[in-house]
Protein backbone atom coordinates (compact mmCIF):
# COMPACT_ATOMS: atom_id res chain seq x y z
CA UNK A 1 0.00 0.00 0.00
CA UNK A 2 1.42 3.36 -0.98
CA UNK A 3 1.01 6.16 1.50
CA UNK A 4 1.42 9.89 0.88
CA UNK A 5 3.58 11.43 3.60
CA UNK A 6 5.06 14.76 4.50
CA UNK A 7 8.64 14.50 3.27
CA UNK A 8 10.09 16.11 6.37
CA UNK A 9 8.45 13.38 8.51
CA UNK A 10 9.84 10.41 6.55
CA UNK A 11 12.49 9.40 9.10
CA UNK A 12 10.06 9.51 12.03
CA UNK A 13 7.42 7.52 10.09
CA UNK A 14 9.97 4.93 9.02
CA UNK A 15 11.38 4.57 12.54
CA UNK A 16 7.90 4.24 14.10
CA UNK A 17 6.80 1.65 11.52
CA UNK A 18 4.10 3.85 9.95
CA UNK A 19 5.85 3.18 6.63
CA UNK A 20 8.15 0.31 5.68
CA UNK A 21 10.23 2.10 3.07
CA UNK A 22 10.77 5.39 1.29
CA UNK A 23 10.25 4.90 -2.42
CA UNK A 24 9.46 8.24 -4.01
CA UNK A 25 12.23 10.38 -5.51
CA UNK A 26 14.85 9.10 -3.10
CA UNK A 27 18.28 9.79 -4.62
CA UNK A 28 21.33 7.75 -3.68
CA UNK A 29 24.06 9.48 -1.68
CA UNK A 30 26.83 8.24 0.61
CA UNK A 31 25.08 9.92 3.53
CA UNK A 32 21.79 8.15 2.76
CA UNK A 33 23.63 4.85 2.44
CA UNK A 34 24.99 5.24 5.97
CA UNK A 35 21.56 6.09 7.37
CA UNK A 36 19.35 3.54 5.56
CA UNK A 37 19.47 0.11 3.98
CA UNK A 38 19.25 1.00 0.26
CA UNK A 39 18.37 -1.06 -2.78
CA UNK A 40 20.43 -0.96 -5.93
CA UNK A 41 19.41 1.98 -8.13
CA UNK A 42 16.26 1.33 -10.13
CA UNK A 43 15.89 4.48 -12.27
CA UNK A 44 18.03 7.38 -13.39
CA UNK A 45 16.94 10.96 -13.35
CA UNK A 46 18.47 14.37 -13.82
CA UNK A 47 18.39 17.73 -12.09
CA UNK A 48 17.18 19.98 -14.88
CA UNK A 49 16.48 23.62 -15.61
CA UNK A 50 13.00 24.38 -16.95
CA UNK A 51 12.40 27.65 -18.79
CA UNK A 52 9.45 29.06 -20.69
CA UNK A 53 9.47 27.97 -24.30
CA UNK A 54 9.83 31.51 -25.65
CA UNK A 55 12.62 32.52 -23.23
CA UNK A 56 16.05 33.50 -24.61
CA UNK A 57 17.85 30.97 -22.38
CA UNK A 58 19.51 27.92 -23.92
CA UNK A 59 22.36 27.03 -21.57
CA UNK A 60 23.27 27.05 -17.91
CA UNK A 61 25.49 30.07 -18.57
CA UNK A 62 22.50 31.97 -19.99
CA UNK A 63 20.48 31.46 -16.80
CA UNK A 64 23.23 31.51 -14.14
CA UNK A 65 22.68 35.14 -13.07
CA UNK A 66 18.90 35.14 -13.46
CA UNK A 67 16.36 34.49 -10.70
CA UNK A 68 16.13 30.72 -10.32
CA UNK A 69 13.50 28.80 -8.35
CA UNK A 70 14.89 25.82 -6.46
CA UNK A 71 13.04 23.16 -4.47
CA UNK A 72 13.77 22.75 -0.79
CA UNK A 73 15.48 19.43 -1.36
CA UNK A 74 18.90 18.60 -0.06
CA UNK A 75 19.84 16.68 -3.22
CA UNK A 76 18.71 19.45 -5.59
CA UNK A 77 20.42 22.16 -3.57
CA UNK A 78 23.58 20.03 -3.26
CA UNK A 79 23.56 19.43 -7.03
CA UNK A 80 23.23 23.14 -7.70
CA UNK A 81 26.11 23.85 -5.30
CA UNK A 82 28.32 21.25 -7.04
CA UNK A 83 27.46 22.74 -10.44
CA UNK A 84 28.93 26.04 -9.26
CA UNK A 85 32.41 24.51 -9.56
CA UNK A 86 31.83 24.11 -13.29
CA UNK A 87 29.47 26.97 -14.13
CA UNK A 88 30.13 29.63 -11.49
CA UNK A 89 27.91 30.81 -8.67
CA UNK A 90 24.14 30.91 -9.15
CA UNK A 91 23.60 34.33 -7.60
CA UNK A 92 19.82 34.68 -7.42
CA UNK A 93 18.25 31.48 -6.17
CA UNK A 94 14.86 31.47 -4.49
CA UNK A 95 14.04 28.39 -2.41
CA UNK A 96 10.51 26.97 -2.48
CA UNK A 97 9.05 24.26 -0.23
CA UNK A 98 7.29 22.45 -3.06
CA UNK A 99 7.48 22.07 -6.80
CA UNK A 100 3.99 23.54 -7.08
CA UNK A 101 5.03 26.72 -5.24
CA UNK A 102 8.01 27.12 -7.56
CA UNK A 103 5.87 26.56 -10.64
CA UNK A 104 3.30 29.10 -9.43
CA UNK A 105 6.10 31.67 -9.05
CA UNK A 106 7.40 30.66 -12.48
CA UNK A 107 3.97 31.23 -14.05
CA UNK A 108 3.82 34.70 -12.46
CA UNK A 109 7.32 35.51 -13.81
CA UNK A 110 8.70 35.82 -10.27
CA UNK A 111 11.52 33.47 -11.33
CA UNK A 112 12.90 32.89 -14.81
CA UNK A 113 13.78 29.25 -14.40
CA UNK A 114 12.94 26.33 -12.13
CA UNK A 115 15.52 23.75 -11.09
CA UNK A 116 13.90 20.42 -10.31
CA UNK A 117 14.15 16.72 -10.78
CA UNK A 118 13.19 15.60 -14.29
CA UNK A 119 10.83 12.92 -13.02
CA UNK A 120 9.03 15.38 -10.74
CA UNK A 121 8.37 17.76 -13.61
CA UNK A 122 7.78 15.24 -16.41
CA UNK A 123 4.00 15.29 -15.95
CA UNK A 124 3.94 19.08 -16.15
CA UNK A 125 6.08 19.09 -19.27
CA UNK A 126 3.89 16.51 -21.02
CA UNK A 127 0.67 18.35 -20.06
CA UNK A 128 1.96 21.73 -21.23
CA UNK A 129 3.78 20.92 -24.46
CA UNK A 130 4.99 24.10 -26.05
CA UNK A 131 4.76 26.14 -22.85
CA UNK A 132 8.01 24.97 -21.27
CA UNK A 133 11.26 23.42 -22.33
CA UNK A 134 14.18 21.82 -20.58
CA UNK A 135 17.67 23.19 -21.18
CA UNK A 136 19.90 20.68 -22.96
CA UNK A 137 22.39 20.71 -20.11
CA UNK A 138 21.51 19.00 -16.85
CA UNK A 139 22.84 20.27 -13.52
CA UNK A 140 23.44 16.69 -12.34
CA UNK A 141 22.30 13.12 -12.72
CA UNK A 142 20.80 11.02 -9.94
CA UNK A 143 20.02 7.40 -9.35
CA UNK A 144 16.92 6.60 -7.32
CA UNK A 145 16.91 3.91 -4.67
CA UNK A 146 14.40 2.59 -2.17
CA UNK A 147 15.28 3.23 1.47
CA UNK A 148 14.52 0.84 4.32
CA UNK A 149 15.34 0.82 8.01
CA UNK A 150 18.92 -0.42 8.50
CA UNK A 151 17.69 -3.61 10.18
CA UNK A 152 15.15 -4.47 7.43
CA UNK A 153 17.64 -6.27 5.17
CA UNK A 154 15.26 -9.17 4.39
CA UNK A 155 12.48 -6.81 3.23
CA UNK A 156 14.94 -4.78 1.14
CA UNK A 157 16.28 -7.96 -0.47
CA UNK A 158 12.75 -9.22 -1.21
CA UNK A 159 11.75 -5.94 -2.91
CA UNK A 160 15.02 -5.84 -4.85
CA UNK A 161 14.58 -9.45 -5.98
CA UNK A 162 11.01 -8.73 -7.13
CA UNK A 163 12.19 -5.74 -9.17
CA UNK A 164 14.93 -7.84 -10.76
CA UNK A 165 12.34 -10.48 -11.73
CA UNK A 166 10.07 -7.77 -13.16
CA UNK A 167 12.98 -6.45 -15.22
CA UNK A 168 13.21 -9.82 -16.97
CA UNK A 169 9.74 -9.19 -18.42
CA UNK A 170 8.62 -6.08 -20.32
CA UNK A 171 6.60 -4.76 -17.34
CA UNK A 172 9.14 -2.17 -16.11
CA UNK A 173 9.84 -0.93 -19.62
CA UNK A 174 6.13 -0.54 -20.44
CA UNK A 175 5.40 1.15 -17.11
CA UNK A 176 8.34 3.50 -17.47
CA UNK A 177 7.33 4.49 -21.01
CA UNK A 178 3.73 5.04 -19.89
CA UNK A 179 4.64 7.38 -17.03
CA UNK A 180 7.85 9.02 -18.25
CA UNK A 181 7.78 8.72 -22.03
CA UNK A 182 10.96 6.63 -22.09
CA UNK A 183 12.42 3.54 -20.47
CA UNK A 184 14.39 5.02 -17.59
CA UNK A 185 14.57 1.80 -15.57
CA UNK A 186 18.17 0.72 -15.00
CA UNK A 187 17.43 -2.59 -13.27
CA UNK A 188 19.25 -5.39 -15.04
CA UNK A 189 20.78 -3.02 -17.61
Coordinates of C-alpha atoms in Angstrom, one line a residue:
X1 CA 0.0 0.0 0.0
X2 CA 1.4 3.4 -1.0
X3 CA 1.0 6.2 1.5
X4 CA 1.4 9.9 0.9
X5 CA 3.6 11.4 3.6
X6 CA 5.1 14.8 4.5
X7 CA 8.6 14.5 3.3
X8 CA 10.1 16.1 6.4
X9 CA 8.5 13.4 8.5
X10 CA 9.8 10.4 6.6
X11 CA 12.5 9.4 9.1
X12 CA 10.1 9.5 12.0
X13 CA 7.4 7.5 10.1
X14 CA 10.0 4.9 9.0
X15 CA 11.4 4.6 12.5
X16 CA 7.9 4.2 14.1
X17 CA 6.8 1.7 11.5
X18 CA 4.1 3.9 10.0
X19 CA 5.8 3.2 6.6
X20 CA 8.2 0.3 5.7
X21 CA 10.2 2.1 3.1
X22 CA 10.8 5.4 1.3
X23 CA 10.3 4.9 -2.4
X24 CA 9.5 8.2 -4.0
X25 CA 12.2 10.4 -5.5
X26 CA 14.9 9.1 -3.1
X27 CA 18.3 9.8 -4.6
X28 CA 21.3 7.8 -3.7
X29 CA 24.1 9.5 -1.7
X30 CA 26.8 8.2 0.6
X31 CA 25.1 9.9 3.5
X32 CA 21.8 8.2 2.8
X33 CA 23.6 4.9 2.4
X34 CA 25.0 5.2 6.0
X35 CA 21.6 6.1 7.4
X36 CA 19.4 3.5 5.6
X37 CA 19.5 0.1 4.0
X38 CA 19.3 1.0 0.3
X39 CA 18.4 -1.1 -2.8
X40 CA 20.4 -1.0 -5.9
X41 CA 19.4 2.0 -8.1
X42 CA 16.3 1.3 -10.1
X43 CA 15.9 4.5 -12.3
X44 CA 18.0 7.4 -13.4
X45 CA 16.9 11.0 -13.4
X46 CA 18.5 14.4 -13.8
X47 CA 18.4 17.7 -12.1
X48 CA 17.2 20.0 -14.9
X49 CA 16.5 23.6 -15.6
X50 CA 13.0 24.4 -17.0
X51 CA 12.4 27.7 -18.8
X52 CA 9.5 29.1 -20.7
X53 CA 9.5 28.0 -24.3
X54 CA 9.8 31.5 -25.7
X55 CA 12.6 32.5 -23.2
X56 CA 16.0 33.5 -24.6
X57 CA 17.9 31.0 -22.4
X58 CA 19.5 27.9 -23.9
X59 CA 22.4 27.0 -21.6
X60 CA 23.3 27.0 -17.9
X61 CA 25.5 30.1 -18.6
X62 CA 22.5 32.0 -20.0
X63 CA 20.5 31.5 -16.8
X64 CA 23.2 31.5 -14.1
X65 CA 22.7 35.1 -13.1
X66 CA 18.9 35.1 -13.5
X67 CA 16.4 34.5 -10.7
X68 CA 16.1 30.7 -10.3
X69 CA 13.5 28.8 -8.3
X70 CA 14.9 25.8 -6.5
X71 CA 13.0 23.2 -4.5
X72 CA 13.8 22.7 -0.8
X73 CA 15.5 19.4 -1.4
X74 CA 18.9 18.6 -0.1
X75 CA 19.8 16.7 -3.2
X76 CA 18.7 19.4 -5.6
X77 CA 20.4 22.2 -3.6
X78 CA 23.6 20.0 -3.3
X79 CA 23.6 19.4 -7.0
X80 CA 23.2 23.1 -7.7
X81 CA 26.1 23.8 -5.3
X82 CA 28.3 21.2 -7.0
X83 CA 27.5 22.7 -10.4
X84 CA 28.9 26.0 -9.3
X85 CA 32.4 24.5 -9.6
X86 CA 31.8 24.1 -13.3
X87 CA 29.5 27.0 -14.1
X88 CA 30.1 29.6 -11.5
X89 CA 27.9 30.8 -8.7
X90 CA 24.1 30.9 -9.2
X91 CA 23.6 34.3 -7.6
X92 CA 19.8 34.7 -7.4
X93 CA 18.2 31.5 -6.2
X94 CA 14.9 31.5 -4.5
X95 CA 14.0 28.4 -2.4
X96 CA 10.5 27.0 -2.5
X97 CA 9.1 24.3 -0.2
X98 CA 7.3 22.5 -3.1
X99 CA 7.5 22.1 -6.8
X100 CA 4.0 23.5 -7.1
X101 CA 5.0 26.7 -5.2
X102 CA 8.0 27.1 -7.6
X103 CA 5.9 26.6 -10.6
X104 CA 3.3 29.1 -9.4
X105 CA 6.1 31.7 -9.0
X106 CA 7.4 30.7 -12.5
X107 CA 4.0 31.2 -14.0
X108 CA 3.8 34.7 -12.5
X109 CA 7.3 35.5 -13.8
X110 CA 8.7 35.8 -10.3
X111 CA 11.5 33.5 -11.3
X112 CA 12.9 32.9 -14.8
X113 CA 13.8 29.3 -14.4
X114 CA 12.9 26.3 -12.1
X115 CA 15.5 23.7 -11.1
X116 CA 13.9 20.4 -10.3
X117 CA 14.1 16.7 -10.8
X118 CA 13.2 15.6 -14.3
X119 CA 10.8 12.9 -13.0
X120 CA 9.0 15.4 -10.7
X121 CA 8.4 17.8 -13.6
X122 CA 7.8 15.2 -16.4
X123 CA 4.0 15.3 -15.9
X124 CA 3.9 19.1 -16.1
X125 CA 6.1 19.1 -19.3
X126 CA 3.9 16.5 -21.0
X127 CA 0.7 18.3 -20.1
X128 CA 2.0 21.7 -21.2
X129 CA 3.8 20.9 -24.5
X130 CA 5.0 24.1 -26.1
X131 CA 4.8 26.1 -22.9
X132 CA 8.0 25.0 -21.3
X133 CA 11.3 23.4 -22.3
X134 CA 14.2 21.8 -20.6
X135 CA 17.7 23.2 -21.2
X136 CA 19.9 20.7 -23.0
X137 CA 22.4 20.7 -20.1
X138 CA 21.5 19.0 -16.8
X139 CA 22.8 20.3 -13.5
X140 CA 23.4 16.7 -12.3
X141 CA 22.3 13.1 -12.7
X142 CA 20.8 11.0 -9.9
X143 CA 20.0 7.4 -9.3
X144 CA 16.9 6.6 -7.3
X145 CA 16.9 3.9 -4.7
X146 CA 14.4 2.6 -2.2
X147 CA 15.3 3.2 1.5
X148 CA 14.5 0.8 4.3
X149 CA 15.3 0.8 8.0
X150 CA 18.9 -0.4 8.5
X151 CA 17.7 -3.6 10.2
X152 CA 15.2 -4.5 7.4
X153 CA 17.6 -6.3 5.2
X154 CA 15.3 -9.2 4.4
X155 CA 12.5 -6.8 3.2
X156 CA 14.9 -4.8 1.1
X157 CA 16.3 -8.0 -0.5
X158 CA 12.7 -9.2 -1.2
X159 CA 11.8 -5.9 -2.9
X160 CA 15.0 -5.8 -4.8
X161 CA 14.6 -9.4 -6.0
X162 CA 11.0 -8.7 -7.1
X163 CA 12.2 -5.7 -9.2
X164 CA 14.9 -7.8 -10.8
X165 CA 12.3 -10.5 -11.7
X166 CA 10.1 -7.8 -13.2
X167 CA 13.0 -6.5 -15.2
X168 CA 13.2 -9.8 -17.0
X169 CA 9.7 -9.2 -18.4
X170 CA 8.6 -6.1 -20.3
X171 CA 6.6 -4.8 -17.3
X172 CA 9.1 -2.2 -16.1
X173 CA 9.8 -0.9 -19.6
X174 CA 6.1 -0.5 -20.4
X175 CA 5.4 1.2 -17.1
X176 CA 8.3 3.5 -17.5
X177 CA 7.3 4.5 -21.0
X178 CA 3.7 5.0 -19.9
X179 CA 4.6 7.4 -17.0
X180 CA 7.8 9.0 -18.2
X181 CA 7.8 8.7 -22.0
X182 CA 11.0 6.6 -22.1
X183 CA 12.4 3.5 -20.5
X184 CA 14.4 5.0 -17.6
X185 CA 14.6 1.8 -15.6
X186 CA 18.2 0.7 -15.0
X187 CA 17.4 -2.6 -13.3
X188 CA 19.2 -5.4 -15.0
X189 CA 20.8 -3.0 -17.6

